[in-house]
Short mmCIF file of C-alpha atoms and ligand atoms in Angstrom, two decimals:
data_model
loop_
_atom_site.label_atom_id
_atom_site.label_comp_id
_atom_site.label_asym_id
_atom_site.label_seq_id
_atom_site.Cartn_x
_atom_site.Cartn_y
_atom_site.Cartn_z
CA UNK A 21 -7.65 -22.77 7.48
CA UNK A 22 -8.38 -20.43 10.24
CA UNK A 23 -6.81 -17.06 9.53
CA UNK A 24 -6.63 -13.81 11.53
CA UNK A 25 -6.46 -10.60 9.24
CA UNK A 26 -5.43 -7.42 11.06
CA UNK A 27 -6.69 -3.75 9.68
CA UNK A 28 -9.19 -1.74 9.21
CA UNK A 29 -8.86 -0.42 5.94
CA UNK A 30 -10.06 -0.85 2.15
CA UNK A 31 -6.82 -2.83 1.28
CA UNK A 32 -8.02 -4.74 4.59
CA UNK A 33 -11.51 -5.22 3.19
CA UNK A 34 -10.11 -6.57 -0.21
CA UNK A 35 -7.76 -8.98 1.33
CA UNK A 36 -11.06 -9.95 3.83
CA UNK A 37 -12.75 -10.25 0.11
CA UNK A 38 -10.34 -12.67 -1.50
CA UNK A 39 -9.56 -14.72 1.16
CA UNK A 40 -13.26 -15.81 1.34
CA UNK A 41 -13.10 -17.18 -1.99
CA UNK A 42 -10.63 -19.94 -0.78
CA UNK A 43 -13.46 -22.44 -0.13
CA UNK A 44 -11.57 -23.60 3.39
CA UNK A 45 -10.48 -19.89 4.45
CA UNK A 46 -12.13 -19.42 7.89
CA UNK A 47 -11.02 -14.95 8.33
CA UNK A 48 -11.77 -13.13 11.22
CA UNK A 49 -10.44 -9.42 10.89
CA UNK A 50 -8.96 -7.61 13.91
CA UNK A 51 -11.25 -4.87 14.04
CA UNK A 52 -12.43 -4.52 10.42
CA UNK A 53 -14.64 -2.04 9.26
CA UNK A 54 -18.30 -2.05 8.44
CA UNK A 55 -17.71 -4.13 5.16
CA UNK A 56 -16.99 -7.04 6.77
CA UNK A 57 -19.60 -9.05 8.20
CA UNK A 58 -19.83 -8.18 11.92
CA UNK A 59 -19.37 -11.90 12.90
CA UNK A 60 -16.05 -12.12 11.15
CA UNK A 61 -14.97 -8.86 13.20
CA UNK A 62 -13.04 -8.68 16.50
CA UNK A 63 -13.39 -5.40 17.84
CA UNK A 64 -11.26 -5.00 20.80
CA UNK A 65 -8.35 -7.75 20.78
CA UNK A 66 -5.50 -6.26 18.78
CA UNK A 67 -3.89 -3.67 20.70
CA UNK A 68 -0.40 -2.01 19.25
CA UNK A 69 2.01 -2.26 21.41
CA UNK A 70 0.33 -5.64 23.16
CA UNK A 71 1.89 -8.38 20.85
CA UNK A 72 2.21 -11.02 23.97
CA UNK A 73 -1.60 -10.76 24.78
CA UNK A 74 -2.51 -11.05 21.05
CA UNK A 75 -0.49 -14.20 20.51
CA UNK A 76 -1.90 -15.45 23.73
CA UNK A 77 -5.00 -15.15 22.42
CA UNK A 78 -3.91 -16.55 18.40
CA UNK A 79 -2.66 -19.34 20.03
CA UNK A 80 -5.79 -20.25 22.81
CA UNK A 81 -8.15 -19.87 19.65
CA UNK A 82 -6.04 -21.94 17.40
CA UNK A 83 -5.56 -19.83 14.26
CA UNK A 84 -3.30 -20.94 11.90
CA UNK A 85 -2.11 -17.71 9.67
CA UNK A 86 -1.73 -14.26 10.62
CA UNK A 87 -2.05 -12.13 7.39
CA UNK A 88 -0.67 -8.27 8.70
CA UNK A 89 -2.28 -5.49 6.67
CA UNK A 90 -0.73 -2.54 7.71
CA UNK A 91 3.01 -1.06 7.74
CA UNK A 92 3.07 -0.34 11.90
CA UNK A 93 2.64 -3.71 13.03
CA UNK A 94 5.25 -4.83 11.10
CA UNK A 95 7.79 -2.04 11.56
CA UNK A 96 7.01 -2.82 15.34
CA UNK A 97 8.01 -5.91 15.02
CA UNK A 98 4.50 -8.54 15.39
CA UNK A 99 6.20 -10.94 12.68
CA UNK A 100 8.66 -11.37 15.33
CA UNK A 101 6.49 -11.60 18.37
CA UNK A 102 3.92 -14.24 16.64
CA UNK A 103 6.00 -16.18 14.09
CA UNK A 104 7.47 -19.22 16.38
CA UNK A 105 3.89 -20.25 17.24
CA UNK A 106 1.87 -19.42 14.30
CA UNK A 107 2.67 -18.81 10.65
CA UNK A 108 2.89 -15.05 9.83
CA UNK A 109 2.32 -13.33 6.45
CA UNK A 110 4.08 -10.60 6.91
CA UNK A 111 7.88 -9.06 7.46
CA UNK A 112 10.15 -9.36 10.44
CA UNK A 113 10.87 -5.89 12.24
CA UNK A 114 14.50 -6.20 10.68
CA UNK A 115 12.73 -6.58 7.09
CA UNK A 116 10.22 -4.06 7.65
CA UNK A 117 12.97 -1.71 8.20
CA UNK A 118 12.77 -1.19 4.28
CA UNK A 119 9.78 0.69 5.06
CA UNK A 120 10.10 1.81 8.35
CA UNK A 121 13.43 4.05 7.55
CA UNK A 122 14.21 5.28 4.50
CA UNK A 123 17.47 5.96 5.37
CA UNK A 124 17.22 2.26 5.15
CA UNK A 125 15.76 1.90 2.40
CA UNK A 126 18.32 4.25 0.72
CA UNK A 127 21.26 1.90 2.33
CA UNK A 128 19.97 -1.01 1.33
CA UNK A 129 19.71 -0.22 -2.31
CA UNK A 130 23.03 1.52 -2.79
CA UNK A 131 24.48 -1.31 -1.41
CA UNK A 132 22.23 -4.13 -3.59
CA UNK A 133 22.61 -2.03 -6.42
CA UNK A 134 19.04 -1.83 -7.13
CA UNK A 135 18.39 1.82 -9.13
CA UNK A 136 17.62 4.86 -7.23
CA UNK A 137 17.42 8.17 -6.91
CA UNK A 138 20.98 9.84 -5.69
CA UNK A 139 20.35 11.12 -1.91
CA UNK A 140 21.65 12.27 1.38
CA UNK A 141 20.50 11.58 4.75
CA UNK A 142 20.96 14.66 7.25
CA UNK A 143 20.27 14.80 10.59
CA UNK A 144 20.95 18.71 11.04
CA UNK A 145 19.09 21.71 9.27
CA UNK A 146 22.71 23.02 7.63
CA UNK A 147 23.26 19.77 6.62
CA UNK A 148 20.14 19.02 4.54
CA UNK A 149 20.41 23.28 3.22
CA UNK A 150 23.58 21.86 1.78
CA UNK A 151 22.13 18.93 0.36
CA UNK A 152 19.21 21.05 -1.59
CA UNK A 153 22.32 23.11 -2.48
CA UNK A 154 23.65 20.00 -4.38
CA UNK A 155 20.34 19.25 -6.15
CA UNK A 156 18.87 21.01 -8.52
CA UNK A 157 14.70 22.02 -8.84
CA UNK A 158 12.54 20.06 -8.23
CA UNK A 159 13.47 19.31 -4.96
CA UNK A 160 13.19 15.62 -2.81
CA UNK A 161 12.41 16.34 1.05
CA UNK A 162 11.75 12.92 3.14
CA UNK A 163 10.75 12.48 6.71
CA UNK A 164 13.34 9.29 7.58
CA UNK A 165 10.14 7.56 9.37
CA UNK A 166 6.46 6.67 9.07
CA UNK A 167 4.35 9.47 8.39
CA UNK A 168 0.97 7.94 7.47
CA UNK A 169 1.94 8.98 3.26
CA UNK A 170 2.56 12.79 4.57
CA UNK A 171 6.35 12.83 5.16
CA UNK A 172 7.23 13.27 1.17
CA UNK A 173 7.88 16.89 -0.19
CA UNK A 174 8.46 17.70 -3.64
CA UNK A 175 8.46 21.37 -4.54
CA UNK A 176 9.61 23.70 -7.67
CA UNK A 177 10.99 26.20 -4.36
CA UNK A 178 14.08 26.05 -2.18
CA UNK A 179 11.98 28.45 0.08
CA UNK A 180 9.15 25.16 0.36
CA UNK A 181 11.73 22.79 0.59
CA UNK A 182 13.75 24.69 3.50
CA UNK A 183 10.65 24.57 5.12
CA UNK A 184 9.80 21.03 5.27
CA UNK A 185 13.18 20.25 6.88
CA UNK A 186 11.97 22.65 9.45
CA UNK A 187 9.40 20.73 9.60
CA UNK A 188 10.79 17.68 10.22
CA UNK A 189 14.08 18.58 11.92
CA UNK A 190 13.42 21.50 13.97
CA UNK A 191 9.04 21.84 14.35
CA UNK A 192 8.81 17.81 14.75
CA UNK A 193 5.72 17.95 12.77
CA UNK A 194 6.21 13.86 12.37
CA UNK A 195 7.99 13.26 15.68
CA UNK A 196 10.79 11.09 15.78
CA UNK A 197 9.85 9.81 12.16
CA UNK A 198 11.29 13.11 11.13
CA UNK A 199 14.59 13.06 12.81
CA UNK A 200 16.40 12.51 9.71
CA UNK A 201 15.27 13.57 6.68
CA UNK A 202 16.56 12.40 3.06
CA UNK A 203 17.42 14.58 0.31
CA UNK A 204 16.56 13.00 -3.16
CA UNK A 205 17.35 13.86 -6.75
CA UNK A 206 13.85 14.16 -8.59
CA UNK A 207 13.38 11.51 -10.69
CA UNK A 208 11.07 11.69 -14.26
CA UNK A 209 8.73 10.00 -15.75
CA UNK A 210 5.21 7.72 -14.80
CA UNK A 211 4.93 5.78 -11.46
CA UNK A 212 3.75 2.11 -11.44
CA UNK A 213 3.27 -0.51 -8.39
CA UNK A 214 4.94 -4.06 -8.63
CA UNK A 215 3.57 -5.86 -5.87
CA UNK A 216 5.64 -9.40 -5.64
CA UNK A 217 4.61 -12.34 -2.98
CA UNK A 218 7.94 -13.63 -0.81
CA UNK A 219 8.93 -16.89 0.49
CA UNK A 220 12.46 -15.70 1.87
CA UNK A 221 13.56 -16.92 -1.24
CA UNK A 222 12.28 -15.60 -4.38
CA UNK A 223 9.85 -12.75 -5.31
CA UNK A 224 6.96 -13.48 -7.98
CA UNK A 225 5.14 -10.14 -9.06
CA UNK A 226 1.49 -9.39 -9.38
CA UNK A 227 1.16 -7.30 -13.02
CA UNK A 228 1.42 -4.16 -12.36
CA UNK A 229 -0.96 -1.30 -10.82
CA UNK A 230 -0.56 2.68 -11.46
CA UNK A 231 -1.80 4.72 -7.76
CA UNK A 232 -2.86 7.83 -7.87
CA UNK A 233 -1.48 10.04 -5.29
CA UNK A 234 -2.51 13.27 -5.68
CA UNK A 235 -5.92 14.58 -4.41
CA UNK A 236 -7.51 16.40 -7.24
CA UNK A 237 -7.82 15.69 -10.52
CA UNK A 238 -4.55 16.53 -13.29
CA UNK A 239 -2.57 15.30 -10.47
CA UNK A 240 -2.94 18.17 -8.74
CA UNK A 241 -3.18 19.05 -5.08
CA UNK A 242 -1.62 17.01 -2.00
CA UNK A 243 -0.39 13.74 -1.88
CA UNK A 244 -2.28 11.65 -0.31
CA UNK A 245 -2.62 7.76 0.75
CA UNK A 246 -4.19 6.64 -2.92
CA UNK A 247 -6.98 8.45 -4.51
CA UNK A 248 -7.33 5.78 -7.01
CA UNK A 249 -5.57 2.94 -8.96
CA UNK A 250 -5.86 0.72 -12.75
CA UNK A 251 -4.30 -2.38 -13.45
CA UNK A 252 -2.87 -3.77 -15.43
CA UNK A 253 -0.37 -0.61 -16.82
CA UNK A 254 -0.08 -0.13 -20.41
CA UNK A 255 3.43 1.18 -20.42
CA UNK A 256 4.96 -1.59 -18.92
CA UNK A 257 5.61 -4.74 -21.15
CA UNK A 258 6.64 -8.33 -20.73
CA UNK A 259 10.43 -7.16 -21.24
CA UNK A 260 10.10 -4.21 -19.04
CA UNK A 261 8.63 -6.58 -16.16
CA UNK A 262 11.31 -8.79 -16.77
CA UNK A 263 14.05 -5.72 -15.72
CA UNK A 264 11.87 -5.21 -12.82
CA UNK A 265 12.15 -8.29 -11.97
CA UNK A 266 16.16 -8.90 -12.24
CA UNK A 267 17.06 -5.34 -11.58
CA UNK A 268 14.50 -4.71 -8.60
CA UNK A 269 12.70 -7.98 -6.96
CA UNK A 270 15.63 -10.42 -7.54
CA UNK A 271 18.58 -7.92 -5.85
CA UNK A 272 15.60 -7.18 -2.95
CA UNK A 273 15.13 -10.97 -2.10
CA UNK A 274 19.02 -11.49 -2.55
CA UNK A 275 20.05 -8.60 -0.64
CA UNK A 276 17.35 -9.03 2.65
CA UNK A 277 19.13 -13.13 2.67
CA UNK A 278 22.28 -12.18 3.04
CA UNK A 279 21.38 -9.41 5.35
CA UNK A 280 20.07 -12.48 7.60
CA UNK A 281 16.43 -11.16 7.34
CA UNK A 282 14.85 -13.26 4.84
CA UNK A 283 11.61 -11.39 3.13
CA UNK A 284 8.26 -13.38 3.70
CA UNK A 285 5.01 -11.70 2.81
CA UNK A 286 4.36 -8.86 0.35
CA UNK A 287 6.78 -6.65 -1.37
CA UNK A 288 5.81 -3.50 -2.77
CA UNK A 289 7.86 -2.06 -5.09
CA UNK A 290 7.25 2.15 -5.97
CA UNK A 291 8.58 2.18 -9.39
CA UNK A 292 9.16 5.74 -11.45
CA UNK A 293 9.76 4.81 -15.23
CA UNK A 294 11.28 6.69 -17.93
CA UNK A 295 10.95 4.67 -21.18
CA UNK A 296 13.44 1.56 -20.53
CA UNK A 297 14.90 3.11 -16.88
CA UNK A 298 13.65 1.90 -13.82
CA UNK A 299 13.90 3.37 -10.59
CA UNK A 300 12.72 2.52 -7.16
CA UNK A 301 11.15 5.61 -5.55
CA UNK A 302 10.06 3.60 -2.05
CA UNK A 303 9.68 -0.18 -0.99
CA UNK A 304 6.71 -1.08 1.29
CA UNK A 305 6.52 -3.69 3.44
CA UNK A 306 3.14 -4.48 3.25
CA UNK A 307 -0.08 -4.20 -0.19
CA UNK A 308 -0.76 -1.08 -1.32
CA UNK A 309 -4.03 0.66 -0.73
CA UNK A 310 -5.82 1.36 -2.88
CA UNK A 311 -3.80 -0.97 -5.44
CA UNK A 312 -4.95 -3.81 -3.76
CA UNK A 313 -8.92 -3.23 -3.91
CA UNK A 314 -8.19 -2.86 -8.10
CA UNK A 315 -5.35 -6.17 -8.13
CA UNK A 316 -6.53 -8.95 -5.82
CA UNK A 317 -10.32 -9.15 -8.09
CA UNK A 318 -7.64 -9.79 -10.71
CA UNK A 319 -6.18 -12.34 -9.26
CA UNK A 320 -6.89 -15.79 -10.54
CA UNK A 321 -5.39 -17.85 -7.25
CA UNK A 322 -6.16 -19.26 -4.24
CA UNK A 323 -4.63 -16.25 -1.77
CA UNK A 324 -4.77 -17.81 1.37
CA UNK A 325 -2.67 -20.85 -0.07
CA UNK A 326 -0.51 -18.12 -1.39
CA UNK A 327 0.41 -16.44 1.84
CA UNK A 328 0.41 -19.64 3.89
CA UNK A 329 3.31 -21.03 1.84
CA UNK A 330 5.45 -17.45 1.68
CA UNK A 331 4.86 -17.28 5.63
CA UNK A 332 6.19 -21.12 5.67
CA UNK A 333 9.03 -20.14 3.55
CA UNK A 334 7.97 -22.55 0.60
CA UNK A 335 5.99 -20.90 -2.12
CA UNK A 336 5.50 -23.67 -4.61
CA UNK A 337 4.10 -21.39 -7.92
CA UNK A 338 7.12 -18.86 -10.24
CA UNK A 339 3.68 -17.20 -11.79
CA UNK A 340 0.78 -15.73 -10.96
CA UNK A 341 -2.64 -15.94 -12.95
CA UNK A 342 -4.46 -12.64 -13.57
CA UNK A 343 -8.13 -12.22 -15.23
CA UNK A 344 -7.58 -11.00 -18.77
CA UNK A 345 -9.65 -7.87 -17.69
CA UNK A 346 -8.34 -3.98 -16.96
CA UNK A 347 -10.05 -3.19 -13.03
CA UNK A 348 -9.99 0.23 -11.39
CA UNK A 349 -10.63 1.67 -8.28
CA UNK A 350 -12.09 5.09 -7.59
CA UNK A 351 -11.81 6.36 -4.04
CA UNK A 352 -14.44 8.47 -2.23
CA UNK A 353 -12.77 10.60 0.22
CA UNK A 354 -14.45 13.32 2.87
CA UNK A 355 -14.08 16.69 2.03
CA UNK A 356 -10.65 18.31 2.78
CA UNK A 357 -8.75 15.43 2.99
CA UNK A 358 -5.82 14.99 3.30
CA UNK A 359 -5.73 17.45 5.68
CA UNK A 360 -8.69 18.06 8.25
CA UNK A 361 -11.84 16.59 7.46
CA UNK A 362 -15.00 15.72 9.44
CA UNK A 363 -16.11 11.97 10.51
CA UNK A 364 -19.69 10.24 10.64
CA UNK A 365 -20.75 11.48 7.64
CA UNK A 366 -24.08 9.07 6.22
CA UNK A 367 -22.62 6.95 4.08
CA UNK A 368 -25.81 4.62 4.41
CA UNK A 369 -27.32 5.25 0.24
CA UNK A 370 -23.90 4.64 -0.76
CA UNK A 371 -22.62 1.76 0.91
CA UNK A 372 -25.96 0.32 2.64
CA UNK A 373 -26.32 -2.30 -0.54
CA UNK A 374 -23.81 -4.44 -2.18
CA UNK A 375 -23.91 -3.20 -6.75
CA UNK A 376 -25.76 -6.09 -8.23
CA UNK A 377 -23.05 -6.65 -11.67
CA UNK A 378 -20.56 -9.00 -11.18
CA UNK A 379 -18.12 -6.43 -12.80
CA UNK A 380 -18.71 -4.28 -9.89
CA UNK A 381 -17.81 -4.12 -6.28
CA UNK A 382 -17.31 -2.03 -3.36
CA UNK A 383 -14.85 -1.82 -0.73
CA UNK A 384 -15.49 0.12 2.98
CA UNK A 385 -12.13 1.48 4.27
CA UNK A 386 -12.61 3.91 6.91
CA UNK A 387 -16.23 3.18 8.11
CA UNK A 388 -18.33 1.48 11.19
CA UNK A 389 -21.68 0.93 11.67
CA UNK A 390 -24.02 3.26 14.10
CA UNK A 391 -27.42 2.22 15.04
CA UNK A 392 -28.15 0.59 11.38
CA UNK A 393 -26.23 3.44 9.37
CA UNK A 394 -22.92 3.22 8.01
CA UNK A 395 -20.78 6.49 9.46
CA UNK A 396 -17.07 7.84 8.10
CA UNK A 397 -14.25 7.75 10.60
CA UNK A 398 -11.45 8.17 8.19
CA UNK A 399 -10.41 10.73 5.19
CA UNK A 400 -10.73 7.90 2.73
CA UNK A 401 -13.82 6.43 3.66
CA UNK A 402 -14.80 3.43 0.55
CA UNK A 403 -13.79 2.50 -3.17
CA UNK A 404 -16.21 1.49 -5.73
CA UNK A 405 -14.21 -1.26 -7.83
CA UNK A 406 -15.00 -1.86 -11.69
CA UNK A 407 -13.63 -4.38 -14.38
CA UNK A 408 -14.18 -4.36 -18.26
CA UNK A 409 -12.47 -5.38 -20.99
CA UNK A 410 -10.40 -1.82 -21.55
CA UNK A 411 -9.65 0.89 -19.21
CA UNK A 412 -12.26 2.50 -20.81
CA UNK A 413 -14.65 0.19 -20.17
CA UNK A 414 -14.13 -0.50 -16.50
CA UNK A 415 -14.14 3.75 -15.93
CA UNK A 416 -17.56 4.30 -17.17
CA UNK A 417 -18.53 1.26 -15.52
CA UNK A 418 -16.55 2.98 -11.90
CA UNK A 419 -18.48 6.01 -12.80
CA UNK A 420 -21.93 5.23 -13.78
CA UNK A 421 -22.16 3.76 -10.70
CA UNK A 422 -20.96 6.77 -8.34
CA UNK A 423 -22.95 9.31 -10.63
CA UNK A 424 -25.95 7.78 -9.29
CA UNK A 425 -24.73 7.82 -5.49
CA UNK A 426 -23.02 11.07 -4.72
CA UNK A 427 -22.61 12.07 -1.34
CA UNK A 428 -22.39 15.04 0.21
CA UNK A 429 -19.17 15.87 1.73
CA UNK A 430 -17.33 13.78 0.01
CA UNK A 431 -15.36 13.85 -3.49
CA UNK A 432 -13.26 12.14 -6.05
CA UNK A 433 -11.21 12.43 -8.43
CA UNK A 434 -12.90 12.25 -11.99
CA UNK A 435 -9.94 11.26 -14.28
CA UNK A 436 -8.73 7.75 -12.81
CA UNK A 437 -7.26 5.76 -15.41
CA UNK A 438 -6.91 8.50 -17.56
CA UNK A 439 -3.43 9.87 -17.21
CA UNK A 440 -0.96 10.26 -19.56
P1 AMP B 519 6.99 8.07 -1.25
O1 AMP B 519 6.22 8.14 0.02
O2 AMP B 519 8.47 7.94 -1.08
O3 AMP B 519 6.40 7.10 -2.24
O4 AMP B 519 6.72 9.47 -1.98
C1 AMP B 519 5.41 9.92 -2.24
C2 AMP B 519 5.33 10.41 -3.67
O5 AMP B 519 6.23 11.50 -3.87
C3 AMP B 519 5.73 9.38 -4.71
O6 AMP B 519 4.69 8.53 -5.05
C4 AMP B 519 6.15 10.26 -5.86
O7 AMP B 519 5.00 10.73 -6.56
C5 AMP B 519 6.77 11.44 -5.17
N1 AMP B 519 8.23 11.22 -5.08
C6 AMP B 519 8.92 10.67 -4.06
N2 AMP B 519 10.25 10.62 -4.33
C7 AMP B 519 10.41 11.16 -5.55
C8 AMP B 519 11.54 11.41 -6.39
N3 AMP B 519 12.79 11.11 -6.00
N4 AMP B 519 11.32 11.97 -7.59
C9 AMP B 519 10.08 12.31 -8.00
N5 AMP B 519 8.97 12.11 -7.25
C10 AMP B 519 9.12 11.55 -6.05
N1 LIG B 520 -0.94 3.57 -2.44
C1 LIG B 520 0.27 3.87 -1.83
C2 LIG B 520 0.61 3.08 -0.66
O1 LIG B 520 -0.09 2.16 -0.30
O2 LIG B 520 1.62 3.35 -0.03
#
């Protein structure tokens, strides 16, 4: 099966990873980074906003799946352009939408009745100061658009939270993604990831993964895209799954049918739980990163068969097989971000060789190759992957290894898998 896998990331570089191991997966990544072998890369064909070209090009070289990484594609609509000649993993632009506008999103749930946090969408400054008015601490401040994991605000102080609707509404610090914004209640409790593959039809969840989205460690500092993530999550049982699945996955699949959209390719569901209650904090259209580099070594399938039947419409399997193992992911990120932060930082020691132990791996995200040495070009620049038995075990495995490869400029956070 000849597949074309476009991104550039580490959730691109574990996708690249699995696919491999299907022993008839032929994956050439549009552009990659310098994790994947440079003959499997194609540097300069994928251009956003040049879908016609692209599929010209699908088409002349006869692949037959497209497997979308990330969210902009999508939200652009790609799925749309490529899907009549070639089979796509990966949402229409109408489907996307759940993503793309979470004034969407919020619509789309209300009216599904899949749980979520009580909001307003406000497209004026007096209206969202109202809005706050009706909420109490913490407050919920949303950028309606795509925002690269930046557009979310949540802040003890009305004074922070008047300012990121300036922000959005008035300073356009995320351009037209911010020309709504959405007021949420603050929801309680510990966040989980339910990723679930789609056929249009039905949604069948990978176990769960817990992200960790602040920068520093105690879950302090900025958010940012994913500092880390463990799977599987302790808190959530075989009866708690199953409410995700009737309450959540079920209503989503239902609900993007009847909306004439029907969901094919990966579901990601943001989940906030308080003992038994569920709520959906965001859907993504796409995997998560970096819940992905931690679930998809976990996985005990044959992904490319996997996405070829959700992008025919016809996935054949109601379960997925995991490794009976806990895996985590610890990402190495330059200095200062998420905000500024320099590129081509050496990342040679690190990176240069491959961790001998099976129970190890490492994924590039934001990396190329320069003259022989592997250079940063993004704020999260690689993940080093470990499995064990426990949590526990796959930590100090994470940790042993980046205690003997530190750096400089770079950091992460020390406490992954240990939260509360
Ligand atoms: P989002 O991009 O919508 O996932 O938001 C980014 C992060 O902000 C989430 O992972 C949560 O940690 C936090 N967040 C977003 N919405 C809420 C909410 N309604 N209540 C509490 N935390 C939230
Ligand atoms: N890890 C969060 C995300 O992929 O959106």
């Amino acid at each position: 099966m000849k597949i074309a896998l476009i991104g550039s990331g580490g959730r691109e570089h574990a996708i690249y990873w699995k696919l491999k191991q299907s022993t008839y997966a032929e994956v050439d990544v549009f552009p990659g980074n310098a994790g994947i072998p440079e003959e499997d890369r194609k540097k300069d064909v994928f251009k956003e906003g040049d879908f016609q070209s692209f599929k010209d090009y699908l088409v002349k070289n006869q692949y037959e799946l497209v497997v979308v990484g990330p969210e902009q594609p999508l939200v652009d609509g790609l799925t749309d352009a490529i899907s009549e000649s070639i089979p796509v993993f990966g949402p229409t632009r109408e489907a996307a939408r759940i993503e793309g506008s979470k004034e969407w999103a919020k619509y789309f749930m209300e009216k599904n009745g899949i749980p979520t946090a009580r909001s307003f969408s406000c497209s004026s400054v007096e209206e969202a100061y109202d809005a706050l008015d009706q909420m109490p601490a913490p407050y919920v401040v949303k950028a309606d658009g795509l925002a690269a994991g930046k557009g979310v605000t949540v802040t003890e102080s009305i004074k922070e939270a008047r300012h990121a609707v300036q922000d959005c509404l008035e300073r356009k610090v995320f351009g037209e993604s911010g020309s709504t914004v959405v007021i949420e209640q603050f929801l309680k409790g510990r966040e989980a990831s339910v990723f679930a593959l789609c056929d249009g039809k039905k949604a069948i969840p990978f176990q769960p993964a817990r992200d960790h989205k602040r920068a520093h460690d105690g879950d302090r500092g900025p958010n940012t895209g994913g500092m880390g993530a463990v799977t599987p999550v302790e808190y959530i049982d075989a009866r708690l799954l199953k409410k995700i699945q009737s309450d959540v996955l079920d209503k989503a699949i239902q609900g993007f049918a009847s909306e004439g959209s029907p969901y094919k390719g990966l579901l990601y569901a943001g989940l906030m739980i308080d003992d038994d209650d569920v709520n959906v904090v965001e859907f993504n259209c796409r995997f998560g990163d970096p819940e992905t580099q931690a679930l998809l070594p976990m996985l005990d399938e044959d992904l490319a068969e996997l996405m070829m039947q959700c992008a025919k419409g016809d996935l054949k399997t109601d379960f997925l097989r995991f490794r009976e193992l806990a895996n985590i992911i610890v990402v190495i990120a330059a200095d200062g971000y998420p905000g500024s932060y320099e590129k081509g930082i050496d990342m040679t020691d690190l990176l240069g060789t491959m961790p001998e132990s099976p129970d190890t791996l490492l994924f590039h995200a934001g990396t190329q190759l320069e003259a022989g040495s592997i250079k940063s070009t993004g704020g999260r620049i690689a993940g080093v992957v470990a499995s064990g038995p426990s949590i526990e075990d796959a930590r100090n495995q994470a940790y042993a290894l980046l205690d003997k490869r530190k750096v400089p400029g770079t950091f992460y956070r020390m406490d992954i898998g240990t939260l509360p």
